[in-house]
XYZ file of C-alpha atoms in Angstrom:
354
model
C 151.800 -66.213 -68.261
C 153.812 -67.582 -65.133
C 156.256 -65.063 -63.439
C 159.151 -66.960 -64.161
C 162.968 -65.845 -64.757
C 162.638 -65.628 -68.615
C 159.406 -63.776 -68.841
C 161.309 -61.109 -66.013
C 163.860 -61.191 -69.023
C 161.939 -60.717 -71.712
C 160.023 -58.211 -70.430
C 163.098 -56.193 -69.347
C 164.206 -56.882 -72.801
C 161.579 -55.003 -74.341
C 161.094 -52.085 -72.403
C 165.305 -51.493 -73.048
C 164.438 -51.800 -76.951
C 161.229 -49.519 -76.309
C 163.268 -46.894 -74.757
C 166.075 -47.129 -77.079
C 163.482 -46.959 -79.923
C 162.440 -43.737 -78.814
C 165.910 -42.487 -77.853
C 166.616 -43.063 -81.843
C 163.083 -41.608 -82.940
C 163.591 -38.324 -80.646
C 167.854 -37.745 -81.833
C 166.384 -38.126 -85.434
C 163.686 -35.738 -85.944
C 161.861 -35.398 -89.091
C 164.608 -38.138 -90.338
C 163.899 -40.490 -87.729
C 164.760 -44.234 -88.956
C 161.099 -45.277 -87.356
C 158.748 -43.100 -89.434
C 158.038 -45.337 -91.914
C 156.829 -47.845 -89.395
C 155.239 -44.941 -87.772
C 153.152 -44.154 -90.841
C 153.069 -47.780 -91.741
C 151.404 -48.682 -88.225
C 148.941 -45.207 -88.602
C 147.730 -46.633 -92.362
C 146.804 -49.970 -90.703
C 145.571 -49.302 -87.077
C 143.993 -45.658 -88.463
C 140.713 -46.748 -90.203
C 140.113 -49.168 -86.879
C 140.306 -46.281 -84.364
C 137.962 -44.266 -86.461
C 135.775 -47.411 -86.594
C 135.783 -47.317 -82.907
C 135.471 -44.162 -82.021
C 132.609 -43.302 -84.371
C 131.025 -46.729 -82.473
C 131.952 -44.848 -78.512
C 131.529 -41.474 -78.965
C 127.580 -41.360 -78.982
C 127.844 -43.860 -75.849
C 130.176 -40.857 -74.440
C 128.356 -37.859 -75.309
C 124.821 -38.788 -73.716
C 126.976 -40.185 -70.708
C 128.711 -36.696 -70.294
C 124.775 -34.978 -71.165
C 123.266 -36.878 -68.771
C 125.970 -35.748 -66.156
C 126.503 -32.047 -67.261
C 122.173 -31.280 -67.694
C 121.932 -30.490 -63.967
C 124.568 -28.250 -64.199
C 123.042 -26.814 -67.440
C 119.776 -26.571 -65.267
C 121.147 -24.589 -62.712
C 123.182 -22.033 -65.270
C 119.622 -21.471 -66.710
C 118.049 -20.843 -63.719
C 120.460 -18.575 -62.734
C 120.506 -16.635 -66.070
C 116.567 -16.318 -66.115
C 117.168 -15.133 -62.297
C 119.454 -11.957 -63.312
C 117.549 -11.153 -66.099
C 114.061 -10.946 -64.190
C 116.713 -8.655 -61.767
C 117.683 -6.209 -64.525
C 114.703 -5.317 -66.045
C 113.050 -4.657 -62.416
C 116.386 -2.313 -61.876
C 115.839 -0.537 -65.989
C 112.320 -0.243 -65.193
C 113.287 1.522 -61.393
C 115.698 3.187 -63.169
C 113.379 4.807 -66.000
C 110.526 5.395 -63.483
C 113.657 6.942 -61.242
C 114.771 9.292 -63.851
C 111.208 10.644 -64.515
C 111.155 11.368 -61.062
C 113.921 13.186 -61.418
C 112.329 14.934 -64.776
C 109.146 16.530 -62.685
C 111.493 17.205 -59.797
C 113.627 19.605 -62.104
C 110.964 21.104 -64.048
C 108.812 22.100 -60.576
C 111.974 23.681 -58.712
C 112.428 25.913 -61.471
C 108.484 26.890 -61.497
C 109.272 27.824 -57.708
C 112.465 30.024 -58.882
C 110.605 31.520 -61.339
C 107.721 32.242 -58.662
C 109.654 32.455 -55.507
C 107.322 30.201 -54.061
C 108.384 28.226 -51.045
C 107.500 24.827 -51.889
C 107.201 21.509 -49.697
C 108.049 18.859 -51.762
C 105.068 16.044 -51.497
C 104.742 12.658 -53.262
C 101.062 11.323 -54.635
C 100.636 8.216 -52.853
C 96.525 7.515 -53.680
C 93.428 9.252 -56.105
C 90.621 9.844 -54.394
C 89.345 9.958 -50.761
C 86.743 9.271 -48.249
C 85.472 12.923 -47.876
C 83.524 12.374 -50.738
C 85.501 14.298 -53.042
C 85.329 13.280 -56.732
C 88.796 14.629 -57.998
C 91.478 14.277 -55.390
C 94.602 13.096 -54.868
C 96.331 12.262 -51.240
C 100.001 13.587 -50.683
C 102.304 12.156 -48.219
C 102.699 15.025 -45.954
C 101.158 16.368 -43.422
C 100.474 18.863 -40.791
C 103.467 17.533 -38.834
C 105.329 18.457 -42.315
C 103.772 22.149 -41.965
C 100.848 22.008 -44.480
C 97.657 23.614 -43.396
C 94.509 24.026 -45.420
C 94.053 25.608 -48.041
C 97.544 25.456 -49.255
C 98.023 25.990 -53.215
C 99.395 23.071 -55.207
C 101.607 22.755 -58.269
C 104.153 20.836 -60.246
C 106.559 21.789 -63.067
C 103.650 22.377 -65.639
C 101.159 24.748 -63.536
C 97.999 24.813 -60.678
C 97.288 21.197 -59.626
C 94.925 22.116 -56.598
C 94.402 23.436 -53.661
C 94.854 21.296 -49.739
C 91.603 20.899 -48.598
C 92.175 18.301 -45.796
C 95.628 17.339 -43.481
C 96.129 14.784 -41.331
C 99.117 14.263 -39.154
C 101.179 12.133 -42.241
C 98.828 13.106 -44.825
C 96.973 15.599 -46.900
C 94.194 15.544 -49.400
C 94.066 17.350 -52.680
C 91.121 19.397 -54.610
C 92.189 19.343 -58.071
C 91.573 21.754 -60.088
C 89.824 20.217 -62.861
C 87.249 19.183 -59.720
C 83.764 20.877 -60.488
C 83.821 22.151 -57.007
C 86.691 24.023 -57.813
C 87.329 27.696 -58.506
C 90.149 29.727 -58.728
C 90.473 33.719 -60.120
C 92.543 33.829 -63.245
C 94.207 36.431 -65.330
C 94.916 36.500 -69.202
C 98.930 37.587 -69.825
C 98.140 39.518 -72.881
C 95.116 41.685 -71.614
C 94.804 41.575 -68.020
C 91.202 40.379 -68.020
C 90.218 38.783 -65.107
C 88.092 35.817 -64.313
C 87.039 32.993 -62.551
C 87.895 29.057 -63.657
C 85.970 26.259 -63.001
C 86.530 22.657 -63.667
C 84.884 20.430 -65.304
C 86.658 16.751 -64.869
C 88.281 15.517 -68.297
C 86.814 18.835 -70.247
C 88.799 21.996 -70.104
C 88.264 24.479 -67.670
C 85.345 26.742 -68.269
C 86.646 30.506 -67.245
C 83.956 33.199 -66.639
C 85.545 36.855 -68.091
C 84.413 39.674 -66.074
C 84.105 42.159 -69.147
C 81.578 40.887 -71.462
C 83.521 43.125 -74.214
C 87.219 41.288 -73.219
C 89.232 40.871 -76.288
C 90.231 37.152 -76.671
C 91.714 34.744 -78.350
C 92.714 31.276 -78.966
C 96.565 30.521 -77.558
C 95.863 32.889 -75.004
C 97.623 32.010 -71.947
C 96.376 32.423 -67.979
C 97.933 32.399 -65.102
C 96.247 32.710 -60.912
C 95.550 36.214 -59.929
C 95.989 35.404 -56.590
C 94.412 35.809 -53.053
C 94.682 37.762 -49.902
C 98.139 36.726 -47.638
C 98.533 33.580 -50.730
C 95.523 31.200 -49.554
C 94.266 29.675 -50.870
C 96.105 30.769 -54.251
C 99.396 32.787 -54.793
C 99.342 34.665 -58.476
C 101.706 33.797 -61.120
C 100.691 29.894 -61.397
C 100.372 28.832 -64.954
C 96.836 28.134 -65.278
C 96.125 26.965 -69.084
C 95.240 28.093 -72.242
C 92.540 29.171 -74.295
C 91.115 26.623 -76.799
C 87.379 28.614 -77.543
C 86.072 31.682 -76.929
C 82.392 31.847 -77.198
C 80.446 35.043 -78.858
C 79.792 37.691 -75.996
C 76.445 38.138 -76.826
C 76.295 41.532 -75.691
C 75.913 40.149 -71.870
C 78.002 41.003 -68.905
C 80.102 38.311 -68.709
C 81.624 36.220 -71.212
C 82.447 32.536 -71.250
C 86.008 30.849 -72.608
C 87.192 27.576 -71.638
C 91.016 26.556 -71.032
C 92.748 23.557 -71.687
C 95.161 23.265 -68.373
C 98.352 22.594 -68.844
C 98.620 20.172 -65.719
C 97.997 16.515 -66.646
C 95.383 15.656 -64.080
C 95.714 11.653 -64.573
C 99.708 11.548 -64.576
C 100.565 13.122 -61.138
C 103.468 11.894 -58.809
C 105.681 14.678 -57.594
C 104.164 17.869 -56.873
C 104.482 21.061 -54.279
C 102.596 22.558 -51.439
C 102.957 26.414 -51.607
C 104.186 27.334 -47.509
C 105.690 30.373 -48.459
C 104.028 33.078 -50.851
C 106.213 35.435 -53.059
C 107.055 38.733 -52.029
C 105.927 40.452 -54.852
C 103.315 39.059 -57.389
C 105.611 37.079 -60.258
C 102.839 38.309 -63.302
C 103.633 36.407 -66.133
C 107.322 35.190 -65.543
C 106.297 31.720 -64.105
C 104.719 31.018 -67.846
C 107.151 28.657 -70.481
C 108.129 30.546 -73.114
C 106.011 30.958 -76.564
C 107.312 28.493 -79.157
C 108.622 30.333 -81.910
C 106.430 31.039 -85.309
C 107.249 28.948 -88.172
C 107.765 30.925 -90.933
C 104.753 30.787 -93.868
C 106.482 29.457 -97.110
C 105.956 31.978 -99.829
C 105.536 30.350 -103.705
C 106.254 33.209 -106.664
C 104.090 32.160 -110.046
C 105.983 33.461 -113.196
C 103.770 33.660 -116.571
C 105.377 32.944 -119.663
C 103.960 33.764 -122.815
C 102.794 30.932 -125.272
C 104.000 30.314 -128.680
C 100.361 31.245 -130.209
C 100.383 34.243 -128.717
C 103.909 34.835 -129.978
C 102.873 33.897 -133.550
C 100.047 36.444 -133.610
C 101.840 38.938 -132.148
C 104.289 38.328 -134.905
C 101.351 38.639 -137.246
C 100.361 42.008 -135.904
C 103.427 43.636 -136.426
C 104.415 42.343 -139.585
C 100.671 44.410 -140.678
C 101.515 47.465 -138.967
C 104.910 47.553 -140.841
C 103.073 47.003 -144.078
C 100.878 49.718 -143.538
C 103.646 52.109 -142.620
C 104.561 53.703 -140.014
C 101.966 56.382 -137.917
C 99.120 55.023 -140.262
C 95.862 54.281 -138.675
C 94.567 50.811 -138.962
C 91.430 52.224 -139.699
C 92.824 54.676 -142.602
C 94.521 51.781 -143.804
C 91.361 49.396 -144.226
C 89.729 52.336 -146.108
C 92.721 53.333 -148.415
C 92.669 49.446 -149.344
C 88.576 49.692 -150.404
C 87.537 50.361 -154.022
C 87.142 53.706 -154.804
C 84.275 52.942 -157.615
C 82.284 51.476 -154.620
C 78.651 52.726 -154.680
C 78.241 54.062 -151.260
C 81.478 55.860 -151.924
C 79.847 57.707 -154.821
C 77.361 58.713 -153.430
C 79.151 59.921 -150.164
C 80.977 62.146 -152.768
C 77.968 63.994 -154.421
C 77.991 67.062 -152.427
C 76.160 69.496 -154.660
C 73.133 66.888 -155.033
C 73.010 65.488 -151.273
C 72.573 69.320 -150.824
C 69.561 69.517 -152.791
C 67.858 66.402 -151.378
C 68.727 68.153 -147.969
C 66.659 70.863 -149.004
């Protein structure tokens, strides 16, 4: 179309009626004099944009895929990032609050001691001495340890320092078969010496052959001269069998120790012995007896022996009352019996007797 004077009019001619169009459509609202051409125009033109949008919009959505799956990409990676993060931090934190767990429980076995503890961290199991069951502890002699130190955690004995280097110190556990340590039962007093014997329990050596024993007893160290290598008090184990004495001089038990020799991570050096020997008090307490159910049995009579207990009073009332059974059953024979007869002949059974 040439730019000519009458197409500049015609085209200012419609965009006056298009605005006056819409003037009229906005003053009328829902009575607008154009809805009918509104709806008339959305009836014809409707089915074609449908037509052609349903054609476009698959061309449009793998357009806008294809642009957005590097973003997509990146989210992902990001998401798989900060979970990998948070289960390294719930698995810290888990590991952290065990920590935290054995901490607890082995300051209160020093309180209940009054052991001065160094607070020491297992960092390897085993060692180049030789030793079969040992552990290696962070600290050293710069950190005040010295041999032959006595070790623990929040369940009992763990060992005793055999070896210190400047940073670190090796363990002797106590379940090591080079290992002994003088014991004392809570409920008797015996005394005795343990022994370990790797994954088995403890095998404890009584002093009295006649020592009165039982499973569930408990033992704690008896202790040595100026606390070294052992201070008393330390929950040692307890008694799983007791074998016959035997009428020797010593007797055998073994102990299952309460210390789990294969899960060790926080544990203390002894530095500073107790004042006064602790006895018992360093032991948990005894869990509580559960009481023994008791079942009550209640007999009821049956109805036969109801019905012949019937029967046997209704006989006794026919035979009166303060008869004898037996003077009953003979009132009830025949007089005219033979035997009876005879029984009654006293002047000739007299005769015969003769």
């Amino acid at each position: 179309m040439r730019d000519t004077k009458e197409s500049r009019l015609l085209l200012v001619l419609l965009i006056a009626i298009a605005f006056a169009l819409i003037t009229v459509d906005i003053r009328g609202g829902q009575e607008s004099p154009v809805d009918g051409a509104r709806k008339a125009a959305a009836a014809v033109f409707g089915p074609v944009e449908n037509g052609v949008a349903a054609a476009v919009d698959p061309v449009g959505n793998a357009i806008g895929a294809i642009r957005d799956s590097g973003r997509r990409h990146d989210r992902i990676a990001v998401l798989e990032r900060e979970n990998a993060a948070l289960k390294t931090r719930l698995g810290s934190d888990i590991r952290n609050q065990s920590r935290v767990r054995q901490l607890d429980a082995m300051l209160k076995t020093a309180a209940n001691g009054q052991y001065g503890i160094k607070g020491a961290e297992v960092i390897a199991i085993g060692a180049a001495q030789g030793f079969s069951w040992t552990v290696t502890l962070d600290i050293g002699s710069q950190d005040g340890i010295v041999r032959d130190m006595t070790v623990l955690n929040g369940d009992g004995l763990v060992g005793r320092v055999t070896t210190v280097g400047p940073h670190t110190s090796t363990v002797l556990l106590a379940s090591d078969p080079d290992f002994t340590v003088g014991t004392r039962i809570e409920r008797t007093d015996e005394l005795g010496f343990a022994t370990g014997q790797g994954d088995r329990p403890l095998s404890v050596q009584l002093l009295n052959g006649k020592a009165k024993v039982r499973k569930g007893d408990r033992l704690v160290t008896f202790g040595s001269q100026a606390g070294r290598p052992f201070v008393p008090g330390v929950p040692v184990g307890e008694v799983v069998r007791v074998d016959p004495s035997g009428g020797d001089l010593t007797r055998n038990i073994y102990v299952r120790p309460y210390v789990s020799f294969s899960k060790l991570d926080i544990v203390g050096v002894v530095v500073q012995a107790p004042r006064t020997d602790p006895r018992d008090s360093v032991l948990p307490p005894k869990p509580k007896a559960k009481p023994t159910p008791t079942v009550t049995v209640t007999v009821t009579p049956s109805a036969g022996a109801d019905g012949l207990a019937d029967a046997d009073g209704a006989d006794a009332a026919d035979d009166g009352p303060g008869t004898d059974p037996a003077q009953n059953t003979a009132a009830r024979r025949d007089p005219a019996e033979p035997g009876d007869a005879t029984a009654s002949s006293g002047p000739d059974a007299g005769t015969d007797d003769e």
